[in-house]
Coordinates of C-alpha atoms and ligand atoms in Angstrom, one line a residue:
X1 CA 0.0 0.0 0.0
X2 CA 1.2 3.5 -0.8
X3 CA -0.4 6.4 0.9
X4 CA 0.7 10.0 1.8
X5 CA 1.8 8.7 5.2
X6 CA 3.9 5.8 3.9
X7 CA 5.5 8.4 1.5
X8 CA 6.0 11.0 4.2
X9 CA 7.5 8.7 6.7
X10 CA 9.4 6.4 4.4
X11 CA 7.7 3.2 5.7
X12 CA 6.3 0.2 3.8
X13 CA 2.9 -0.3 5.5
X14 CA 0.5 2.3 6.8
X15 CA 0.6 1.0 10.3
X16 CA 2.0 3.0 13.2
X17 CA 2.6 2.1 16.9
X18 CA 0.8 4.5 19.2
X19 CA 2.7 6.3 22.0
X20 CA 2.2 4.0 25.0
X21 CA 3.4 5.0 28.5
X22 CA 5.5 2.1 30.0
X23 CA 5.2 0.0 26.9
X24 CA 6.8 2.2 24.1
X25 CA 10.3 0.8 24.5
X26 CA 13.1 -0.1 22.1
X27 CA 12.3 -3.7 21.5
X28 CA 8.7 -3.2 20.5
X29 CA 9.4 -0.1 18.5
X30 CA 12.2 -1.7 16.5
X31 CA 10.0 -4.7 15.8
X32 CA 7.2 -2.5 14.4
X33 CA 9.7 -0.6 12.2
X34 CA 11.4 -3.9 11.1
X35 CA 7.9 -5.2 10.1
X36 CA 7.5 -2.2 7.8
X37 CA 5.4 0.0 10.1
X38 CA 6.5 2.9 12.2
X39 CA 7.7 2.1 15.8
X40 CA 7.4 4.8 18.4
X41 CA 9.2 5.0 21.8
X42 CA 7.5 7.0 24.5
X43 CA 9.7 9.7 26.1
X44 CA 8.1 9.9 29.5
X45 CA 8.4 6.1 30.0
X46 CA 12.0 6.8 30.7
X47 CA 12.6 8.3 34.2
X48 CA 15.2 10.8 33.0
X49 CA 16.1 12.5 29.7
X50 CA 19.4 10.6 29.9
X51 CA 17.6 7.3 30.1
X52 CA 15.4 8.4 27.2
X53 CA 18.6 9.1 25.1
X54 CA 19.9 5.6 25.9
X55 CA 16.6 4.1 24.7
X56 CA 16.9 6.0 21.4
X57 CA 20.4 4.5 21.0
X58 CA 18.9 1.1 21.8
X59 CA 16.4 1.4 19.0
X60 CA 19.1 2.3 16.5
X61 CA 21.1 -0.8 17.5
X62 CA 18.0 -2.9 16.6
X63 CA 16.9 -1.3 13.4
X64 CA 18.1 1.1 10.7
X65 CA 14.5 1.7 9.6
X66 CA 12.6 4.9 10.5
X67 CA 11.1 5.2 14.0
X68 CA 9.6 8.0 16.0
X69 CA 9.3 9.3 19.6
X70 CA 6.1 10.2 21.5
X71 CA 6.0 13.3 23.7
X72 CA 2.8 13.5 25.8
X73 CA 1.9 16.9 27.2
X74 CA -0.8 16.4 29.8
X75 CA -1.1 17.2 33.5
X76 CA 1.2 15.0 35.6
X77 CA 1.5 14.3 39.3
X78 CA 5.1 15.4 39.3
X79 CA 6.6 18.2 37.1
X80 CA 8.2 16.9 33.9
X81 CA 11.3 18.6 32.4
X82 CA 9.8 18.6 28.9
X83 CA 12.5 20.9 27.5
X84 CA 15.2 18.5 28.5
X85 CA 13.4 15.6 26.8
X86 CA 13.1 17.7 23.7
X87 CA 16.8 18.6 23.8
X88 CA 17.6 14.8 23.8
X89 CA 15.4 14.3 20.7
X90 CA 17.1 17.2 18.9
X91 CA 20.6 16.1 19.9
X92 CA 19.9 12.5 18.8
X93 CA 18.8 13.6 15.4
X94 CA 15.2 12.2 15.7
X95 CA 13.2 12.8 12.5
X96 CA 9.7 11.9 13.6
X97 CA 7.9 13.1 16.7
X98 CA 4.4 12.3 17.8
X99 CA 3.0 14.9 20.2
X100 CA -0.2 14.4 22.2
X101 CA -2.3 15.8 25.0
X102 CA -1.8 19.6 24.5
X103 CA -0.8 21.8 21.6
X104 CA 2.8 21.3 20.6
X105 CA 3.1 25.0 19.9
X106 CA 5.9 25.8 22.4
X107 CA 8.2 23.2 20.8
X108 CA 7.3 23.7 17.1
X109 CA 10.0 26.3 16.3
X110 CA 12.7 23.9 17.5
X111 CA 11.1 20.8 15.8
X112 CA 10.7 22.6 12.5
X113 CA 14.2 24.1 12.6
X114 CA 15.5 20.6 13.0
X115 CA 13.5 19.4 10.0
X116 CA 11.4 17.0 12.2
X117 CA 8.1 15.7 10.9
X118 CA 5.7 16.4 13.8
X119 CA 2.6 14.2 14.0
X120 CA 0.1 15.7 16.5
X121 CA -2.4 13.4 18.0
X122 CA -5.7 15.0 18.7
X123 CA -9.3 14.2 19.4
X124 CA -11.1 17.0 17.6
X125 CA -11.3 18.7 14.2
X126 CA -10.5 22.1 15.7
X127 CA -7.3 20.9 17.3
X128 CA -6.3 19.1 14.0
X129 CA -6.7 22.4 12.1
X130 CA -4.6 24.2 14.7
X131 CA -1.9 21.5 14.4
X132 CA -1.9 22.0 10.6
X133 CA -1.6 25.7 11.0
X134 CA 1.4 25.2 13.4
X135 CA 3.3 23.3 10.7
X136 CA 2.6 19.7 11.7
X137 CA 3.4 17.3 8.9
X138 CA 0.4 15.0 9.8
X139 CA -2.2 14.5 12.5
X140 CA -3.2 11.4 14.3
X141 CA -7.0 11.7 14.9
X142 CA -8.1 9.8 17.9
X143 CA -11.7 8.6 18.0
X144 CA -13.7 8.0 21.2
X145 CA -12.9 4.3 21.0
X146 CA -9.2 4.9 21.8
X147 CA -7.2 3.9 24.9
X148 CA -5.6 6.6 26.9
X149 CA -7.0 10.1 26.5
X150 CA -10.0 10.4 24.2
X151 CA -10.6 14.1 24.9
X152 CA -14.0 15.4 26.1
X153 CA -16.1 15.5 23.0
X154 CA -16.8 11.8 22.7
X155 CA -16.9 11.7 18.9
X156 CA -16.2 8.2 17.4
X157 CA -14.1 7.7 14.3
X158 CA -17.0 7.1 11.9
X159 CA -17.9 10.8 12.3
X160 CA -14.6 12.3 13.3
X161 CA -12.4 11.0 10.4
X162 CA -14.6 12.2 7.5
X163 CA -15.0 15.6 9.2
X164 CA -11.3 15.9 9.6
X165 CA -10.5 14.8 6.1
X166 CA -13.0 17.3 4.7
X167 CA -11.0 20.3 6.0
X168 CA -7.4 19.2 6.4
X169 CA -4.7 19.3 3.7
X170 CA -2.1 17.3 5.7
X171 CA -2.2 13.5 5.9
X172 CA -4.3 11.8 8.6
X173 CA -3.6 8.8 10.7
X174 CA -6.6 7.1 12.2
X175 CA -6.2 6.3 15.8
X176 CA -8.4 4.4 18.3
X177 CA -10.1 1.1 17.9
X178 CA -7.8 -0.4 15.2
X179 CA -6.6 -4.0 15.4
X180 CA -7.3 -5.8 12.2
X181 CA -7.4 -5.4 8.4
X182 CA -11.1 -4.4 8.5
X183 CA -10.2 -1.4 10.6
X184 CA -7.4 -0.4 8.2
X185 CA -9.7 -0.7 5.1
X186 CA -12.4 1.3 7.0
X187 CA -9.9 4.0 8.0
X188 CA -8.7 4.4 4.4
X189 CA -12.4 4.7 3.3
X190 CA -13.1 7.3 5.9
X191 CA -10.3 9.5 4.7
X192 CA -7.3 8.4 6.7
X193 CA -3.9 7.5 5.2
X194 CA -2.7 5.0 7.9
X195 CA -3.8 3.5 11.2
X196 CA -2.2 4.0 14.7
X197 CA -2.5 1.0 17.1
X198 CA -1.6 0.9 20.8
X199 CA -3.6 -1.8 22.6
X200 CA -3.3 -4.3 19.7
X201 CA 0.5 -4.0 19.9
X202 CA 0.4 -4.7 23.7
X203 CA -0.8 -8.2 22.9
X204 CA 2.3 -9.2 20.8
X205 CA 5.3 -11.3 21.7
X206 CA 7.7 -8.4 21.5
X207 CA 5.8 -6.1 24.0
X208 CA 8.0 -6.0 27.0
X209 CA 5.2 -6.5 29.6
X210 CA 4.0 -9.4 31.8
X211 CA 2.2 -12.2 29.9
X212 CA -0.9 -11.8 32.3
X213 CA -1.6 -8.4 30.7
X214 CA -1.5 -9.9 27.2
X215 CA -3.7 -12.8 28.3
X216 CA -6.1 -10.3 29.9
X217 CA -6.5 -8.5 26.6
X218 CA -7.2 -11.8 24.8
X219 CA -9.9 -12.6 27.4
X220 CA -11.4 -9.1 27.5
X221 CA -14.5 -8.0 25.5
X222 CA -15.2 -4.6 24.2
X223 CA -16.9 -3.5 27.4
X224 CA -13.8 -4.1 29.6
X225 CA -12.7 -0.5 29.7
X226 CA -13.6 2.4 32.1
X227 CA -13.4 6.2 31.7
X228 CA -11.6 7.9 34.6
X229 CA -10.7 11.5 35.3
X230 CA -13.8 12.7 33.5
X231 CA -14.5 15.2 36.4
X232 CA -11.0 16.7 35.8
X233 CA -11.6 17.2 32.0
X234 CA -8.7 14.8 31.5
X235 CA -10.6 11.7 30.6
X236 CA -8.5 8.5 30.3
X237 CA -9.8 5.1 29.0
X238 CA -8.2 2.3 30.9
X239 CA -8.7 -1.4 31.6
X240 CA -11.7 -1.9 33.9
X241 CA -10.2 -3.4 37.0
X242 CA -10.8 -3.0 40.8
X243 CA -8.8 0.3 40.9
X244 CA -10.7 1.7 37.9
X245 CA -14.0 0.9 39.6
X246 CA -12.8 2.6 42.8
X247 CA -11.8 5.7 40.9
X248 CA -15.1 5.9 39.0
X249 CA -17.0 5.5 42.4
X250 CA -15.0 8.3 44.0
X251 CA -15.6 10.6 41.0
X252 CA -19.3 9.9 41.3
X253 CA -19.2 11.5 44.7
X254 CA -18.7 14.8 42.9
X255 CA -16.1 16.5 45.1
X256 CA -13.0 14.2 44.9
X257 CA -9.7 16.0 44.5
X258 CA -6.7 14.9 42.4
X259 CA -4.7 14.6 45.6
X260 CA -7.2 12.0 46.8
X261 CA -7.1 10.1 43.5
X262 CA -3.3 10.3 43.0
X263 CA -2.5 7.1 45.0
X264 CA -5.0 5.2 42.8
X265 CA -4.3 6.7 39.3
X266 CA -0.5 7.2 39.6
X267 CA 1.3 6.0 36.6
X268 CA 4.2 4.7 38.7
X269 CA 1.7 2.4 40.4
X270 CA 0.2 1.4 37.0
X271 CA 3.7 0.4 35.8
X272 CA 3.7 -2.4 38.4
X273 CA 0.9 -4.1 36.4
X274 CA 3.1 -4.5 33.4
X275 CA 6.1 -5.5 35.5
X276 CA 4.4 -8.0 37.9
X277 CA 1.3 -9.1 36.0
X278 CA -0.9 -8.2 39.0
X279 CA -3.8 -6.8 37.0
X280 CA -5.2 -4.9 40.0
X281 CA -1.9 -3.3 41.0
X282 CA -2.9 0.0 39.5
X283 CA -4.5 1.6 36.5
X284 CA -3.4 0.5 33.1
X285 CA -4.4 1.7 29.7
X286 CA -6.5 -0.3 27.2
X287 CA -9.0 0.5 24.5
X288 CA -12.3 -1.0 23.3
X289 CA -10.4 -2.9 20.6
X290 CA -9.5 -5.4 23.3
X291 CA -12.8 -7.1 22.1
X292 CA -11.1 -7.8 18.8
X293 CA -7.9 -9.2 20.2
X294 CA -7.9 -13.0 20.2
X295 CA -4.2 -13.9 20.0
X296 CA -0.6 -12.9 20.8
X297 CA 1.3 -13.0 17.5
X298 CA 4.7 -11.6 16.7
X299 CA 4.7 -8.0 15.5
X300 CA 5.7 -9.1 12.0
X301 CA 2.8 -11.6 11.9
X302 CA 0.3 -9.0 13.1
X303 CA 1.4 -6.2 10.7
X304 CA 1.5 -8.5 7.7
X305 CA -1.9 -10.1 8.6
X306 CA -3.5 -6.7 8.9
X307 CA -2.2 -5.4 5.6
X308 CA -3.0 -8.7 3.8
X309 CA -6.5 -8.7 5.2
X310 CA -7.1 -5.1 4.2
X311 CA -5.8 -5.7 0.7
X312 CA -8.1 -8.7 0.2
X313 CA -11.0 -6.8 1.7
X314 CA -10.6 -3.9 -0.7
X315 CA -10.0 -6.1 -3.8
X316 CA -12.6 -8.7 -3.1
X317 CA -15.4 -7.3 -0.9
X318 CA -15.3 -3.6 -1.7
X319 CA -14.6 -3.9 -5.5
X320 CA -16.9 -7.0 -5.5
X321 CA -20.0 -5.0 -4.6
X322 CA -19.6 -2.8 -7.7
X323 CA -21.7 -3.8 -10.7
Ligands
NAD1 P1 1.0 10.6 36.4 O1 1.3 9.4 37.3 O2 1.7 11.8 36.5 O3 -0.6 10.9 36.5 C1 -1.6 9.8 36.5 C2 -2.8 10.3 35.7 O4 -3.4 11.4 36.4 C3 -2.5 10.7 34.3 O5 -3.6 10.3 33.4 C4 -2.4 12.2 34.4 O6 -2.7 12.9 33.2 C5 -3.5 12.5 35.5 N1 -3.2 13.7 36.2 C6 -2.1 14.0 36.9 N2 -2.2 15.3 37.5 C7 -3.4 15.7 37.1 C8 -4.1 16.9 37.4 N3 -3.6 17.9 38.1 N4 -5.4 17.1 36.9 C9 -5.9 16.1 36.1 N5 -5.3 14.9 35.8 C10 -4.1 14.7 36.3 O7 1.1 10.2 34.8 P2 1.8 8.9 34.2 O8 0.8 7.7 34.2 O9 3.2 8.7 34.7 O10 1.9 9.4 32.7 C11 2.8 10.4 32.2 C12 2.1 11.1 31.1 O11 1.8 10.1 30.0 C13 0.8 11.7 31.5 O12 0.7 12.9 30.7 C14 -0.2 10.7 31.1 O13 -1.5 11.3 30.9 C15 0.4 10.2 29.8 N6 -0.1 8.8 29.5 C16 -0.2 8.5 28.2 C17 -0.6 7.3 27.8 C18 -0.7 6.9 26.4 O14 -1.2 5.8 26.1 N7 -0.3 7.8 25.5 C19 -1.0 6.3 28.8 C20 -0.9 6.7 30.1 C21 -0.4 7.9 30.4

């Protein structure tokens, strides 16, 4: 498949790994890039800018293919030295950056001066238009189905993608809810030029997380997610476990503070889930696409299967309905 995104990023298949806190590490990112997609390592997964720099070097030891880095700009429990993480990207000669959460405006002059392709992930048409105006090379448009932060408008991809493609000139990556070739073919039909997958890549052999998490995704249906932090206008879709249910119950009270929730929603605590396999150790991110996950293939098998399925679907089913 050849799309404006495969051309822009120099990749073989229109399949991109989403920025995933605690999961976007070198091994998985390199595997996605080696499979012909675009692997992405997540800056804030690494406790210091120096550690992040080492992870970039680790990806380069594993692949010579293009890869990107994610920089998430959202409220955090502890201050993050964003400028230092950005300096590491610039010094390392990174060529593709995925920003998410807030507008990347403060960092755009530095990114553009370095010739970096910035992909801004956003959940509304108005934010996508702003990203285009700022000089982003592409946008990743996240529908309400997505894991992580779906925004506050709750618009699913079926409406959001066509609306975005009606008004944008830059390429669009469809994000949220993708996990198979049907999703890829649908995304292309809706006006996108590639798909972005997070949860689906969690359930692969190369994801450096405990097997219990992968098995939980295979077992989960599409209703196994919760929306938390709605009352803080910082909604996050996570796997529905005991901690998620406790957070939702506290938010229903109406007067809960972030200080009260912090011990429950803390990312550091959530990281224990991936490390130990205790699914109730903290909150962990997953999307509705869990309902479509039935196996734990290698990244190569997964990417090739998705592309082959989409190709067959377009050739046989979609062309087949024409008379
Ligand atoms: P953290 O431990 O600092 O915070 C935990 C959660 O609480 C996060 O969702 C954060 O956005 C939220 N939060 C913190 N302070 C808040 C406030 N004052 N008001 C409202 N919400 C608040 O975060 P972390 O888990 O270490 O993650 C670091 C960054 O990565 C955060 O920006 C987080 O949102 C983001 N993240 C991204 C993904 C992804 O899939 N892209 C997944 C998890 C987290």
